CSV table of C-alpha atoms and ligand atoms in Angstrom, one decimal:
chain,number,residue,atom,x,y,z
A,1,MET,CA,0.0,0.0,0.0
A,2,LYS,CA,1.4,3.4,-1.0
A,3,VAL,CA,0.7,6.1,1.6
A,4,PHE,CA,1.5,9.7,1.0
A,5,VAL,CA,2.0,11.6,4.2
A,6,LEU,CA,1.6,15.4,4.3
A,7,ASN,CA,2.6,17.8,7.1
A,8,CYS,CA,1.5,21.3,6.2
A,9,GLY,CA,2.8,24.1,8.4
A,10,SER,CA,2.2,27.9,8.0
A,11,SER,CA,5.1,28.3,5.5
A,12,SER,CA,6.1,24.8,4.7
A,13,VAL,CA,4.9,21.5,3.4
A,14,LYS,CA,6.7,18.3,4.2
A,15,TYR,CA,5.9,15.0,2.6
A,16,LYS,CA,6.9,11.3,2.5
A,17,LEU,CA,5.7,8.5,0.3
A,18,TYR,CA,5.7,5.1,2.1
A,19,ASP,CA,5.4,1.6,0.7
A,20,MET,CA,3.7,-0.3,3.5
A,21,ALA,CA,3.0,-4.0,3.5
A,22,PRO,CA,2.0,-6.3,6.5
A,23,GLY,CA,5.0,-7.9,8.1
A,24,ARG,CA,7.5,-5.7,6.3
A,25,VAL,CA,9.4,-2.6,7.6
A,26,PRO,CA,7.8,0.4,5.9
A,27,ALA,CA,10.0,1.8,3.1
A,28,VAL,CA,10.3,5.5,2.3
A,29,VAL,CA,10.0,5.7,-1.5
A,30,ALA,CA,10.5,9.4,-1.7
A,31,SER,CA,10.4,12.5,0.5
A,32,GLY,CA,10.7,16.2,0.4
A,33,LYS,CA,9.6,19.6,1.5
A,34,VAL,CA,8.5,23.0,0.2
A,35,GLU,CA,9.9,25.8,2.3
A,36,ARG,CA,8.9,29.5,2.2
A,37,VAL,CA,5.4,28.8,0.9
A,38,GLY,CA,3.7,32.1,0.3
A,39,THR,CA,6.7,33.8,-1.3
A,40,ASP,CA,8.1,34.0,-4.8
A,41,THR,CA,11.3,32.2,-3.7
A,42,ALA,CA,9.9,29.0,-2.3
A,43,ILE,CA,12.4,26.1,-2.2
A,44,ILE,CA,11.3,22.6,-3.2
A,45,THR,CA,13.6,19.8,-2.3
A,46,HIS,CA,12.7,16.3,-3.4
A,47,ARG,CA,14.6,13.1,-2.5
A,48,GLN,CA,14.2,9.8,-4.2
A,49,GLY,CA,16.6,7.0,-3.4
A,50,THR,CA,20.0,8.7,-3.5
A,51,ALA,CA,18.9,11.4,-5.9
A,52,GLN,CA,18.0,14.9,-4.7
A,53,ARG,CA,16.4,17.7,-6.8
A,54,GLN,CA,16.0,21.3,-5.6
A,55,VAL,CA,14.0,24.0,-7.4
A,56,THR,CA,13.4,27.6,-6.3
A,57,ARG,CA,10.2,29.2,-7.7
A,58,PRO,CA,7.1,31.2,-6.6
A,59,VAL,CA,4.7,29.2,-4.5
A,60,PHE,CA,1.8,31.2,-3.1
A,61,HIS,CA,-0.6,28.6,-1.7
A,62,HIS,CA,-0.5,25.2,-0.1
A,63,TYR,CA,-2.5,23.9,-3.1
A,64,GLU,CA,0.3,24.9,-5.4
A,65,ALA,CA,2.9,23.5,-3.0
A,66,ILE,CA,1.2,20.1,-2.9
A,67,GLN,CA,0.7,20.2,-6.7
A,68,LEU,CA,4.5,20.7,-7.0
A,69,CYS,CA,5.3,17.9,-4.6
A,70,LEU,CA,3.0,15.6,-6.6
A,71,ALA,CA,4.6,16.7,-9.8
A,72,MET,CA,8.0,15.7,-8.4
A,73,LEU,CA,6.6,12.4,-7.3
A,74,THR,CA,4.7,11.5,-10.4
A,75,GLY,CA,6.4,13.4,-13.2
A,76,ASP,CA,9.3,12.3,-15.4
A,77,GLY,CA,11.5,9.9,-13.5
A,78,GLY,CA,9.1,10.2,-10.6
A,79,ALA,CA,8.5,7.4,-8.1
A,80,ILE,CA,4.9,6.6,-8.8
A,81,GLU,CA,1.7,7.3,-10.9
A,82,ALA,CA,-0.7,9.6,-9.0
A,83,THR,CA,-3.4,7.0,-9.3
A,84,ALA,CA,-1.2,4.5,-7.5
A,85,VAL,CA,-1.3,6.5,-4.2
A,86,ASP,CA,-3.6,4.4,-2.1
A,87,ALA,CA,-4.1,6.9,0.8
A,88,VAL,CA,-3.1,10.2,2.1
A,89,GLY,CA,-2.2,10.7,5.8
A,90,HIS,CA,-2.3,14.3,7.2
A,91,ARG,CA,-0.9,15.6,10.3
A,92,VAL,CA,-3.5,17.8,12.0
A,93,VAL,CA,-2.4,19.6,15.1
A,94,HIS,CA,-5.7,20.1,17.0
A,95,GLY,CA,-8.4,17.5,17.2
A,96,GLY,CA,-10.1,19.2,20.2
A,97,GLU,CA,-12.3,16.9,22.2
A,98,LEU,CA,-14.0,15.7,19.1
A,99,PHE,CA,-11.2,13.6,17.6
A,100,ARG,CA,-9.6,11.2,20.0
A,101,GLU,CA,-8.3,8.9,17.2
A,102,ALA,CA,-7.3,9.3,13.6
A,103,VAL,CA,-10.3,9.7,11.3
A,104,VAL,CA,-11.1,9.3,7.6
A,105,VAL,CA,-11.9,12.8,6.3
A,106,THR,CA,-15.5,13.4,5.2
A,107,PRO,CA,-17.4,16.6,4.6
A,108,ALA,CA,-18.6,16.4,8.3
A,109,VAL,CA,-15.0,15.9,9.5
A,110,LYS,CA,-13.9,19.0,7.6
A,111,GLU,CA,-16.7,21.0,9.0
A,112,ALA,CA,-15.8,20.0,12.5
A,113,LEU,CA,-12.1,20.8,11.8
A,114,ARG,CA,-13.2,24.3,10.7
A,115,GLN,CA,-14.9,24.7,14.0
A,116,LEU,CA,-11.5,23.9,15.7
A,117,ASN,CA,-9.6,26.6,13.7
A,118,ASP,CA,-10.0,29.1,16.6
A,119,LEU,CA,-8.2,26.7,19.0
A,120,ALA,CA,-5.1,26.4,16.8
A,121,PRO,CA,-5.2,29.4,14.4
A,122,LEU,CA,-1.5,29.1,13.5
A,123,HIS,CA,-1.8,25.4,12.5
A,124,ASN,CA,-5.2,23.9,11.8
A,125,PRO,CA,-6.1,26.2,8.9
A,126,HIS,CA,-3.0,25.1,7.0
A,127,ASN,CA,-3.6,21.4,7.9
A,128,LEU,CA,-7.1,21.8,6.4
A,129,ALA,CA,-5.8,23.6,3.3
A,130,GLY,CA,-3.5,20.6,2.8
A,131,ILE,CA,-6.4,18.2,3.1
A,132,GLU,CA,-8.5,20.1,0.6
A,133,ALA,CA,-5.6,20.3,-1.8
A,134,ALA,CA,-4.9,16.6,-1.6
A,135,GLU,CA,-8.6,15.8,-2.1
A,136,ALA,CA,-8.6,17.9,-5.2
A,137,LEU,CA,-5.3,16.5,-6.6
A,138,LEU,CA,-5.7,12.8,-5.5
A,139,PRO,CA,-9.5,12.4,-5.6
A,140,HIS,CA,-9.4,8.6,-5.7
A,141,ALA,CA,-7.4,8.3,-2.4
A,142,PRO,CA,-9.0,8.3,1.0
A,143,GLN,CA,-7.7,11.1,3.2
A,144,VAL,CA,-6.9,10.4,6.9
A,145,ALA,CA,-6.4,13.0,9.6
A,146,VAL,CA,-4.0,12.0,12.3
A,147,PHE,CA,-4.0,14.4,15.3
A,148,ASP,CA,-1.2,15.7,17.5
A,149,THR,CA,-3.7,16.0,20.4
A,150,ALA,CA,-5.0,12.4,20.1
A,151,MET,CA,-2.2,10.8,22.2
A,152,HIS,CA,-3.3,13.0,25.1
A,153,ALA,CA,-7.0,12.6,24.6
A,154,ARG,CA,-7.3,10.0,27.4
A,155,MET,CA,-5.6,12.2,30.1
A,156,PRO,CA,-7.6,12.1,33.3
A,157,ALA,CA,-9.7,15.2,34.1
A,158,HIS,CA,-7.6,16.0,37.2
A,159,ALA,CA,-4.6,16.5,34.8
A,160,TYR,CA,-6.4,18.3,32.0
A,161,LEU,CA,-8.5,20.8,33.9
A,162,TYR,CA,-7.3,24.2,35.0
A,163,GLY,CA,-8.4,25.6,38.4
A,164,ILE,CA,-10.8,28.1,36.9
A,165,PRO,CA,-14.6,27.9,36.9
A,166,TYR,CA,-15.8,24.6,35.4
A,167,GLU,CA,-18.2,26.5,33.2
A,168,LEU,CA,-15.3,27.9,31.2
A,169,TYR,CA,-14.4,24.3,30.3
A,170,GLU,CA,-18.0,23.5,29.4
A,171,ARG,CA,-18.6,26.7,27.4
A,172,HIS,CA,-15.2,27.4,25.8
A,173,GLY,CA,-13.4,24.1,26.0
A,174,ILE,CA,-10.6,25.7,28.2
A,175,ARG,CA,-8.5,22.7,29.2
A,176,ARG,CA,-5.1,21.1,28.6
A,177,TYR,CA,-5.1,19.4,25.2
A,178,GLY,CA,-1.4,18.8,24.8
A,179,PHE,CA,0.6,18.7,21.5
A,180,HIS,CA,3.5,16.8,19.9
A,181,GLY,CA,1.4,13.7,20.5
A,182,ILE,CA,2.4,11.9,17.3
A,183,SER,CA,6.1,12.3,18.3
A,184,HIS,CA,5.5,11.2,21.9
A,185,LYS,CA,3.6,8.1,20.6
A,186,TYR,CA,6.5,7.2,18.3
A,187,VAL,CA,9.0,7.6,21.1
A,188,ALA,CA,7.0,5.6,23.6
A,189,HIS,CA,6.6,2.7,21.2
A,190,ARG,CA,10.3,2.7,20.2
A,191,VAL,CA,11.3,2.7,23.9
A,192,ALA,CA,9.1,-0.3,24.5
A,193,GLU,CA,10.6,-2.1,21.5
A,194,ARG,CA,14.1,-1.4,22.7
A,195,LEU,CA,13.2,-2.7,26.2
A,196,GLY,CA,11.5,-5.7,24.7
A,197,ARG,CA,8.4,-5.0,26.9
A,198,PRO,CA,4.8,-4.2,26.0
A,199,VAL,CA,4.2,-0.4,26.1
A,200,GLU,CA,1.2,-1.2,28.3
A,201,SER,CA,3.5,-2.3,31.1
A,202,LEU,CA,5.7,0.9,31.1
A,203,ARG,CA,5.9,4.3,32.6
A,204,ILE,CA,7.8,6.5,30.2
A,205,ILE,CA,8.7,10.2,30.3
A,206,SER,CA,9.1,11.5,26.7
A,207,CYS,CA,11.0,14.8,26.3
A,208,HIS,CA,10.4,16.4,22.9
A,209,LEU,CA,12.8,19.3,22.8
A,210,GLY,CA,12.7,21.2,19.5
A,211,ASN,CA,11.9,24.8,18.8
A,212,GLY,CA,8.6,23.9,20.5
A,213,ALA,CA,9.1,21.6,23.4
A,214,SER,CA,7.0,19.4,25.6
A,215,VAL,CA,7.3,16.6,28.1
A,216,ALA,CA,4.7,13.8,28.3
A,217,ALA,CA,4.0,11.2,31.1
A,218,ILE,CA,3.1,8.0,29.3
A,219,ARG,CA,1.7,5.2,31.4
A,220,GLY,CA,0.6,2.0,29.7
A,221,GLY,CA,1.0,3.7,26.3
A,222,VAL,CA,-1.4,6.5,27.2
A,223,SER,CA,-0.4,10.1,27.9
A,224,VAL,CA,-1.6,10.8,31.4
A,225,ASP,CA,-0.1,14.3,31.6
A,226,THR,CA,1.8,16.7,29.3
A,227,SER,CA,3.4,20.1,29.7
A,228,MET,CA,1.8,21.9,26.8
A,229,GLY,CA,-1.8,23.0,27.6
A,230,PHE,CA,-4.7,24.8,26.0
A,231,THR,CA,-2.1,26.1,23.5
A,232,PRO,CA,1.5,25.1,22.8
A,233,LEU,CA,2.6,28.0,25.0
A,234,GLU,CA,2.5,26.3,28.3
A,235,GLY,CA,5.2,24.3,30.1
A,236,LEU,CA,8.9,24.2,29.2
A,237,LEU,CA,11.0,27.2,28.2
A,238,MET,CA,11.2,27.0,24.4
A,239,GLY,CA,13.2,28.7,21.6
A,240,THR,CA,11.0,31.9,21.6
A,241,ARG,CA,8.0,30.8,23.8
A,242,SER,CA,7.9,31.6,27.5
A,243,GLY,CA,6.4,28.3,28.8
A,244,ASP,CA,5.0,28.5,32.3
A,245,ILE,CA,4.4,32.0,33.7
A,246,ASP,CA,2.2,33.2,36.5
A,247,PRO,CA,-0.9,34.6,34.7
A,248,GLY,CA,-0.9,37.3,37.4
A,249,ALA,CA,2.3,38.7,35.9
A,250,LEU,CA,0.4,39.1,32.6
A,251,ILE,CA,-2.5,40.8,34.3
A,252,TYR,CA,0.1,43.1,35.9
A,253,LEU,CA,1.8,43.8,32.5
A,254,MET,CA,-1.4,44.5,30.8
A,255,ALA,CA,-2.5,46.8,33.6
A,256,HIS,CA,0.8,48.7,33.8
A,257,GLY,CA,2.7,48.1,30.6
A,258,ASP,CA,0.4,49.3,27.8
A,259,LEU,CA,0.5,45.9,26.3
A,260,SER,CA,-2.2,45.1,23.7
A,261,LEU,CA,-3.4,41.6,23.0
A,262,ALA,CA,-1.2,41.5,19.9
A,263,ASP,CA,1.8,42.7,21.9
A,264,LEU,CA,1.2,40.1,24.6
A,265,ASN,CA,0.9,37.4,21.9
A,266,ALA,CA,4.2,38.5,20.3
A,267,LEU,CA,5.9,38.7,23.7
A,268,LEU,CA,5.0,35.2,24.9
A,269,ASN,CA,5.3,33.4,21.5
A,270,ARG,CA,8.1,35.2,19.7
A,271,GLN,CA,10.2,37.3,22.1
A,272,SER,CA,10.5,35.0,25.1
A,273,GLY,CA,12.2,31.6,25.9
A,274,LEU,CA,15.9,31.2,25.1
A,275,LYS,CA,15.7,34.3,22.9
A,276,GLY,CA,14.1,36.5,25.5
A,277,ILE,CA,16.5,35.5,28.3
A,278,SER,CA,19.7,35.5,26.3
A,279,GLY,CA,18.9,38.5,24.2
A,280,LEU,CA,20.7,36.6,21.5
A,281,SER,CA,18.9,33.8,19.8
A,282,GLY,CA,16.2,31.2,20.2
A,283,ASP,CA,18.4,28.5,18.7
A,284,MET,CA,20.1,26.2,21.2
A,285,ARG,CA,23.3,25.9,19.0
A,286,ASP,CA,23.8,29.7,19.3
A,287,ILE,CA,23.1,29.6,23.1
A,288,GLU,CA,25.7,26.8,23.6
A,289,ALA,CA,28.2,28.6,21.5
A,290,ALA,CA,27.7,31.9,23.3
A,291,MET,CA,27.9,30.2,26.7
A,292,ASP,CA,31.2,28.7,25.7
A,293,ALA,CA,32.4,32.1,24.7
A,294,GLY,CA,31.6,33.3,28.3
A,295,ASP,CA,28.2,35.0,27.8
A,296,ASP,CA,26.4,34.9,31.1
A,297,ARG,CA,22.9,35.5,29.8
A,298,ALA,CA,23.3,32.6,27.4
A,299,ARG,CA,24.3,30.4,30.3
A,300,LEU,CA,21.3,31.6,32.3
A,301,ALA,CA,19.0,30.7,29.3
A,302,PHE,CA,20.6,27.2,29.1
A,303,ASP,CA,20.3,26.7,32.9
A,304,MET,CA,16.7,27.8,32.9
A,305,TYR,CA,15.9,25.5,30.0
A,306,GLU,CA,17.6,22.5,31.7
A,307,TYR,CA,16.0,23.2,35.1
A,308,ARG,CA,12.5,23.4,33.6
A,309,VAL,CA,12.9,20.0,31.8
A,310,ARG,CA,14.2,18.4,35.0
A,311,LYS,CA,11.4,19.8,37.1
A,312,TYR,CA,8.8,18.3,34.7
A,313,ILE,CA,10.6,15.0,34.7
A,314,GLY,CA,10.4,15.0,38.5
A,315,ALA,CA,6.7,16.0,38.4
A,316,TYR,CA,5.8,13.3,36.0
A,317,ALA,CA,7.7,10.6,37.9
A,318,ALA,CA,5.5,11.7,40.8
A,319,ALA,CA,2.4,11.6,38.6
A,320,MET,CA,3.1,8.0,37.6
A,321,ASN,CA,4.6,6.9,41.0
A,322,GLY,CA,7.9,6.2,39.3
A,323,VAL,CA,9.4,6.0,35.9
A,324,ASP,CA,10.9,3.1,33.9
A,325,ALA,CA,12.4,5.1,31.0
A,326,ILE,CA,13.2,8.6,30.0
A,327,ALA,CA,13.6,9.5,26.3
A,328,PHE,CA,15.0,12.6,24.6
A,329,THR,CA,13.9,13.5,21.1
A,330,ALA,CA,13.7,16.4,18.5
A,331,GLY,CA,16.5,18.9,17.6
A,332,ILE,CA,17.8,19.7,21.0
A,333,GLY,CA,16.9,16.4,22.7
A,334,GLU,CA,18.7,14.5,20.0
A,335,HIS,CA,21.7,16.8,19.5
A,336,SER,CA,22.6,18.3,22.8
A,337,PRO,CA,24.6,15.8,24.9
A,338,ARG,CA,25.5,18.7,27.3
A,339,LEU,CA,21.8,19.3,28.1
A,340,ARG,CA,21.0,15.6,28.5
A,341,GLN,CA,24.0,15.3,30.8
A,342,LYS,CA,23.0,18.1,33.0
A,343,ILE,CA,19.4,17.0,33.3
A,344,CYS,CA,20.4,13.4,34.2
A,345,ALA,CA,23.0,14.6,36.7
A,346,GLY,CA,20.0,16.1,38.7
A,347,LEU,CA,18.0,12.9,38.6
A,348,THR,CA,20.2,10.5,40.5
A,349,TYR,CA,17.6,10.5,43.3
A,350,LEU,CA,15.4,8.6,40.8
A,351,GLY,CA,18.2,6.1,40.3
A,352,VAL,CA,19.2,7.6,36.9
A,353,ARG,CA,22.8,6.7,36.0
A,354,LEU,CA,24.1,8.2,32.8
A,355,ASP,CA,26.8,6.5,30.6
A,356,GLU,CA,28.8,9.7,29.9
A,357,ALA,CA,30.6,8.2,26.9
A,358,GLN,CA,27.4,6.8,25.3
A,359,ASN,CA,25.7,10.2,25.9
A,360,ALA,CA,28.6,12.1,24.3
A,361,ALA,CA,28.8,9.7,21.3
A,362,ALA,CA,25.1,9.2,20.8
A,363,ALA,CA,24.2,9.7,17.1
A,364,GLY,CA,20.8,8.5,16.1
A,365,GLU,CA,19.0,6.1,18.3
A,366,ALA,CA,21.0,5.1,21.4
A,367,GLU,CA,20.7,4.0,25.0
A,368,ILE,CA,22.6,6.5,27.2
A,369,SER,CA,22.0,5.1,30.7
A,370,ALA,CA,24.7,3.1,32.4
A,371,PRO,CA,24.3,-0.6,33.3
A,372,GLY,CA,22.5,-0.8,36.6
A,373,SER,CA,20.6,2.5,36.1
A,374,SER,CA,17.2,1.9,37.6
A,375,VAL,CA,15.7,4.2,35.0
A,376,ARG,CA,16.7,3.5,31.4
A,377,VAL,CA,17.5,6.6,29.3
A,378,PHE,CA,17.4,6.8,25.5
A,379,VAL,CA,17.9,9.2,22.6
A,380,ILE,CA,15.2,8.4,20.1
A,381,PRO,CA,15.1,10.4,16.9
A,382,THR,CA,11.4,11.0,16.3
A,383,ASP,CA,9.6,9.9,13.2
A,384,GLU,CA,6.2,11.6,13.1
A,385,GLU,CA,5.6,10.7,9.4
A,386,LEU,CA,5.9,7.0,10.1
A,387,VAL,CA,3.3,7.2,12.9
A,388,ILE,CA,0.9,9.0,10.5
A,389,ALA,CA,1.5,6.4,7.8
A,390,GLN,CA,0.9,3.5,10.3
A,391,ASP,CA,-2.2,5.1,11.8
A,392,THR,CA,-3.5,5.7,8.2
A,393,VAL,CA,-3.0,2.1,7.2
A,394,ALA,CA,-4.4,0.8,10.5
A,395,LEU,CA,-7.6,2.9,10.3
A,396,LEU,CA,-8.3,2.0,6.7
A,397,ALA,CA,-7.7,-1.7,7.4
A,398,ALA,CA,-10.1,-1.6,10.4
A,399,ARG,CA,-12.8,-0.2,8.1
A,400,ARG,CA,-12.5,-3.0,5.5
B,1,ADP,P1,11.0,22.1,15.3
B,1,ADP,O1,10.3,22.2,16.6
B,1,ADP,O2,10.9,23.3,14.5
B,1,ADP,O3,10.7,20.8,14.5
B,1,ADP,P2,13.6,20.9,15.7
B,1,ADP,O4,13.2,19.6,16.3
B,1,ADP,O5,14.3,20.8,14.4
B,1,ADP,O6,12.5,22.0,15.7
B,1,ADP,O7,14.7,21.5,16.8
B,1,ADP,C1,15.3,22.8,16.6
B,1,ADP,C2,16.2,23.0,17.7
B,1,ADP,O8,17.2,22.0,17.7
B,1,ADP,C3,16.9,24.4,17.6
B,1,ADP,O9,16.9,25.0,18.8
B,1,ADP,C4,18.3,23.9,17.3
B,1,ADP,O10,19.3,24.8,17.8
B,1,ADP,C5,18.4,22.6,18.0
B,1,ADP,N1,19.6,21.9,17.6
B,1,ADP,C6,19.8,21.3,16.4
B,1,ADP,N2,21.0,20.8,16.3
B,1,ADP,C7,21.6,21.0,17.5
B,1,ADP,C8,22.9,20.7,18.1
B,1,ADP,N3,23.8,20.1,17.4
B,1,ADP,N4,23.1,21.1,19.3
B,1,ADP,C9,22.2,21.8,20.1
B,1,ADP,N5,21.0,22.1,19.6
B,1,ADP,C10,20.7,21.7,18.3
């Protein structure tokens, strides 16, 4: 079965074409991305086997971007005929309370997704644009929506509710939804495979540390708590997002600081986090380089980042009454041995023992805990597209 996976962001479209067959490891036939969608200098990169093609041209809409991806896939020397695509799997960031599992897209599903646009204005409209473009361009193929929130949809109410009047949850859906669920799901299943134990028997803390960052407490394969909340702004310190902050400070700033709603949004989403603290950059590579050059604010930003991750790990060990494995993923989680070392150095009370050499050398998937560590620690490069492809195949198979 050929599954085309699409991940449409605000200014990018990423895709992968999988060949999936029961009992066989899924094969990536081709992959690529369109960056700078909405400009006249969009960059399309397409990989097929060992070959790579790159084109720069105007791409103003997601429809055009997906049309170009498909032209690369199905054109001269392409991997496949368009009619041979059996299904399309879409990453959709927000499923609200309506979608707890992947769904086959129907007109009713699209209408429901439109209702959710307000909950994720920076993401869902682009996801929906991708669905509509793929429907138009591949009308024979079923479209499946796979949600970033679904992994967290079975969190208990005591974890997902905020301590505000209950009516606000009932009326406006104000609650923790959590994000990065597709990535946390991949990580949890890989950890279970590496441990040779069913995911249902494990307590895993998954740390997705990219530009956006979140920690999830996963017990029995189900996320029971996660650091992102109603929006992807809560929780960890991130590249440019504040993470946790006393809402009272925001009330104060609005009362005293002449901050408009738009200013507040920009402050918390784009001017905070590593960037806001260091005054330099929201990119962890720049922070580590500046810290090495003696920059105190960069060191402070790094220390705050590390401390926040470690605090959440402690909280989630408490939430699950223990932890069997901790996993690090995404750009920073996979590539910053220094951060992992510092976090683990503060978790010895949990029985974490890091293998310093393995941690320093880890490239790709690796166990970095020392023999005898009572909590196993892993680096797991995430693969969200694979989960989307697998969920798509599983859902369609279940309907047959
Ligand atoms: P996104 O959330 O946009 O998918 P990524 O998962 O690609 O983000 O992560 C981006 C982050 O990873 C950036 O802060 C970047 O600095 C960081 N990163 C990438 N490589 C390294 C590295 N070698 N050392 C430290 N941080 C790194």
